[in-house]
């Protein structure tokens, strides 16, 4: 079924109904004619019995062939009306079934698109989570890369953390760094002490404006090293 078939349904039904209406008018006319004929024949039979011209034997009394033919014609017209009504019903029912089938397909397609969208969103979240996990692994004590490259996020561009709104809601699973115990933003520097408990620091929090040359240690690790040397 196409859109054109669906659009032509009303006109097709209208034609069926128009033919059924004409048949109904014809049936009513034939019925009236037959009723009048039968009434006249019954009256003639009554008069014939009263006058003695007709034997009052019910097995011999019958309507004329013309009256019987009219009755048969009425039955044929009624059967034709029923046939047209059944055709109209079947046509509408077929269109409804096809529309139901299209609706099921449409719903299935919507569910598939929704599932694909959900899967894409999950994959993006997993990718983001893997990126965060990779960064955390990179900064772990066992295998952290000793690099001076800045760790920056797309959401931050300022080096001074005091100029950023740190009250914005963040992912509760986002790892935190630095003395400020905030998530990564702007430029960051890694402490070269493999046992450093904090590991990564914001430039502004440690007073840096550019990447330091050579090894760099946070104030905690520097103080610890001085105490060890003093002993």
mmCIF file of C-alpha atoms in Angstrom, residues 97-182:
data_model
loop_
_atom_site.group_PDB
_atom_site.id
_atom_site.type_symbol
_atom_site.label_atom_id
_atom_site.label_comp_id
_atom_site.label_asym_id
_atom_site.label_seq_id
_atom_site.Cartn_x
_atom_site.Cartn_y
_atom_site.Cartn_z
ATOM 1 C CA UNK A 97 -3.707 -4.048 8.733
ATOM 2 C CA UNK A 98 -1.117 -2.499 6.406
ATOM 3 C CA UNK A 99 -1.097 0.707 8.449
ATOM 4 C CA UNK A 100 -0.634 -1.345 11.637
ATOM 5 C CA UNK A 101 2.264 -3.156 9.975
ATOM 6 C CA UNK A 102 3.873 0.138 8.936
ATOM 7 C CA UNK A 103 3.385 1.496 12.462
ATOM 8 C CA UNK A 104 5.106 -1.577 13.937
ATOM 9 C CA UNK A 105 7.999 -1.153 11.514
ATOM 10 C CA UNK A 106 8.208 2.533 12.372
ATOM 11 C CA UNK A 107 8.240 1.767 16.112
ATOM 12 C CA UNK A 108 10.930 -0.886 15.597
ATOM 13 C CA UNK A 109 13.024 1.597 13.612
ATOM 14 C CA UNK A 110 12.626 4.227 16.340
ATOM 15 C CA UNK A 111 13.694 1.691 18.988
ATOM 16 C CA UNK A 112 16.731 0.694 16.908
ATOM 17 C CA UNK A 113 17.727 4.335 16.449
ATOM 18 C CA UNK A 114 17.247 4.914 20.180
ATOM 19 C CA UNK A 115 19.367 1.874 20.987
ATOM 20 C CA UNK A 116 22.058 3.024 18.567
ATOM 21 C CA UNK A 117 21.987 6.509 20.078
ATOM 22 C CA UNK A 118 22.228 5.043 23.566
ATOM 23 C CA UNK A 119 25.088 2.779 22.484
ATOM 24 C CA UNK A 120 26.913 5.750 20.943
ATOM 25 C CA UNK A 121 26.433 7.744 24.139
ATOM 26 C CA UNK A 122 27.714 4.825 26.219
ATOM 27 C CA UNK A 123 30.715 4.432 23.933
ATOM 28 C CA UNK A 124 31.463 8.139 24.265
ATOM 29 C CA UNK A 125 31.220 7.898 28.059
ATOM 30 C CA UNK A 126 33.466 4.835 28.043
ATOM 31 C CA UNK A 127 35.949 6.634 25.829
ATOM 32 C CA UNK A 128 35.912 9.619 28.172
ATOM 33 C CA UNK A 129 36.293 7.302 31.145
ATOM 34 C CA UNK A 130 39.200 5.524 29.473
ATOM 35 C CA UNK A 131 40.838 8.867 28.803
ATOM 36 C CA UNK A 132 40.492 9.796 32.454
ATOM 37 C CA UNK A 133 41.723 6.370 33.539
ATOM 38 C CA UNK A 134 44.664 6.691 31.185
ATOM 39 C CA UNK A 135 45.553 10.051 32.679
ATOM 40 C CA UNK A 136 45.253 8.641 36.180
ATOM 41 C CA UNK A 137 47.405 5.655 35.197
ATOM 42 C CA UNK A 138 49.924 7.976 33.656
ATOM 43 C CA UNK A 139 50.210 9.800 36.939
ATOM 44 C CA UNK A 140 50.280 6.648 39.085
ATOM 45 C CA UNK A 141 53.310 5.890 41.177
ATOM 46 C CA UNK A 142 54.175 2.676 39.326
ATOM 47 C CA UNK A 143 54.344 3.940 35.758
ATOM 48 C CA UNK A 144 53.794 7.701 35.568
ATOM 49 C CA UNK A 145 55.449 9.354 32.640
ATOM 50 C CA UNK A 146 58.011 11.959 33.630
ATOM 51 C CA UNK A 147 56.918 14.730 31.329
ATOM 52 C CA UNK A 148 56.757 18.500 31.449
ATOM 53 C CA UNK A 149 53.896 18.668 28.973
ATOM 54 C CA UNK A 150 50.875 20.488 30.289
ATOM 55 C CA UNK A 151 47.720 18.556 31.007
ATOM 56 C CA UNK A 152 44.832 20.698 29.808
ATOM 57 C CA UNK A 153 41.121 20.209 29.424
ATOM 58 C CA UNK A 154 38.954 21.638 26.688
ATOM 59 C CA UNK A 155 36.878 23.488 29.250
ATOM 60 C CA UNK A 156 39.745 25.629 30.594
ATOM 61 C CA UNK A 157 42.091 28.053 28.989
ATOM 62 C CA UNK A 158 43.327 30.199 31.862
ATOM 63 C CA UNK A 159 46.482 29.408 33.760
ATOM 64 C CA UNK A 160 45.363 31.178 36.919
ATOM 65 C CA UNK A 161 42.942 28.916 38.827
ATOM 66 C CA UNK A 162 41.676 31.844 40.885
ATOM 67 C CA UNK A 163 40.123 33.308 37.739
ATOM 68 C CA UNK A 164 38.095 30.142 37.073
ATOM 69 C CA UNK A 165 34.745 29.222 38.588
ATOM 70 C CA UNK A 166 35.543 26.090 40.543
ATOM 71 C CA UNK A 167 32.020 25.857 41.908
ATOM 72 C CA UNK A 168 30.750 24.406 38.650
ATOM 73 C CA UNK A 169 29.360 20.858 38.982
ATOM 74 C CA UNK A 170 31.850 18.183 37.936
ATOM 75 C CA UNK A 171 31.749 14.481 37.363
ATOM 76 C CA UNK A 172 32.011 12.811 40.789
ATOM 77 C CA UNK A 173 34.292 10.202 39.182
ATOM 78 C CA UNK A 174 36.660 12.872 37.855
ATOM 79 C CA UNK A 175 40.028 12.530 39.646
ATOM 80 C CA UNK A 176 41.318 15.536 41.588
ATOM 81 C CA UNK A 177 44.864 16.899 41.810
ATOM 82 C CA UNK A 178 47.019 19.600 43.278
ATOM 83 C CA UNK A 179 46.961 21.248 46.735
ATOM 84 C CA UNK A 180 43.526 22.693 45.891
ATOM 85 C CA UNK A 181 42.099 19.192 45.441
ATOM 86 C CA UNK A 182 40.386 20.219 42.201
#
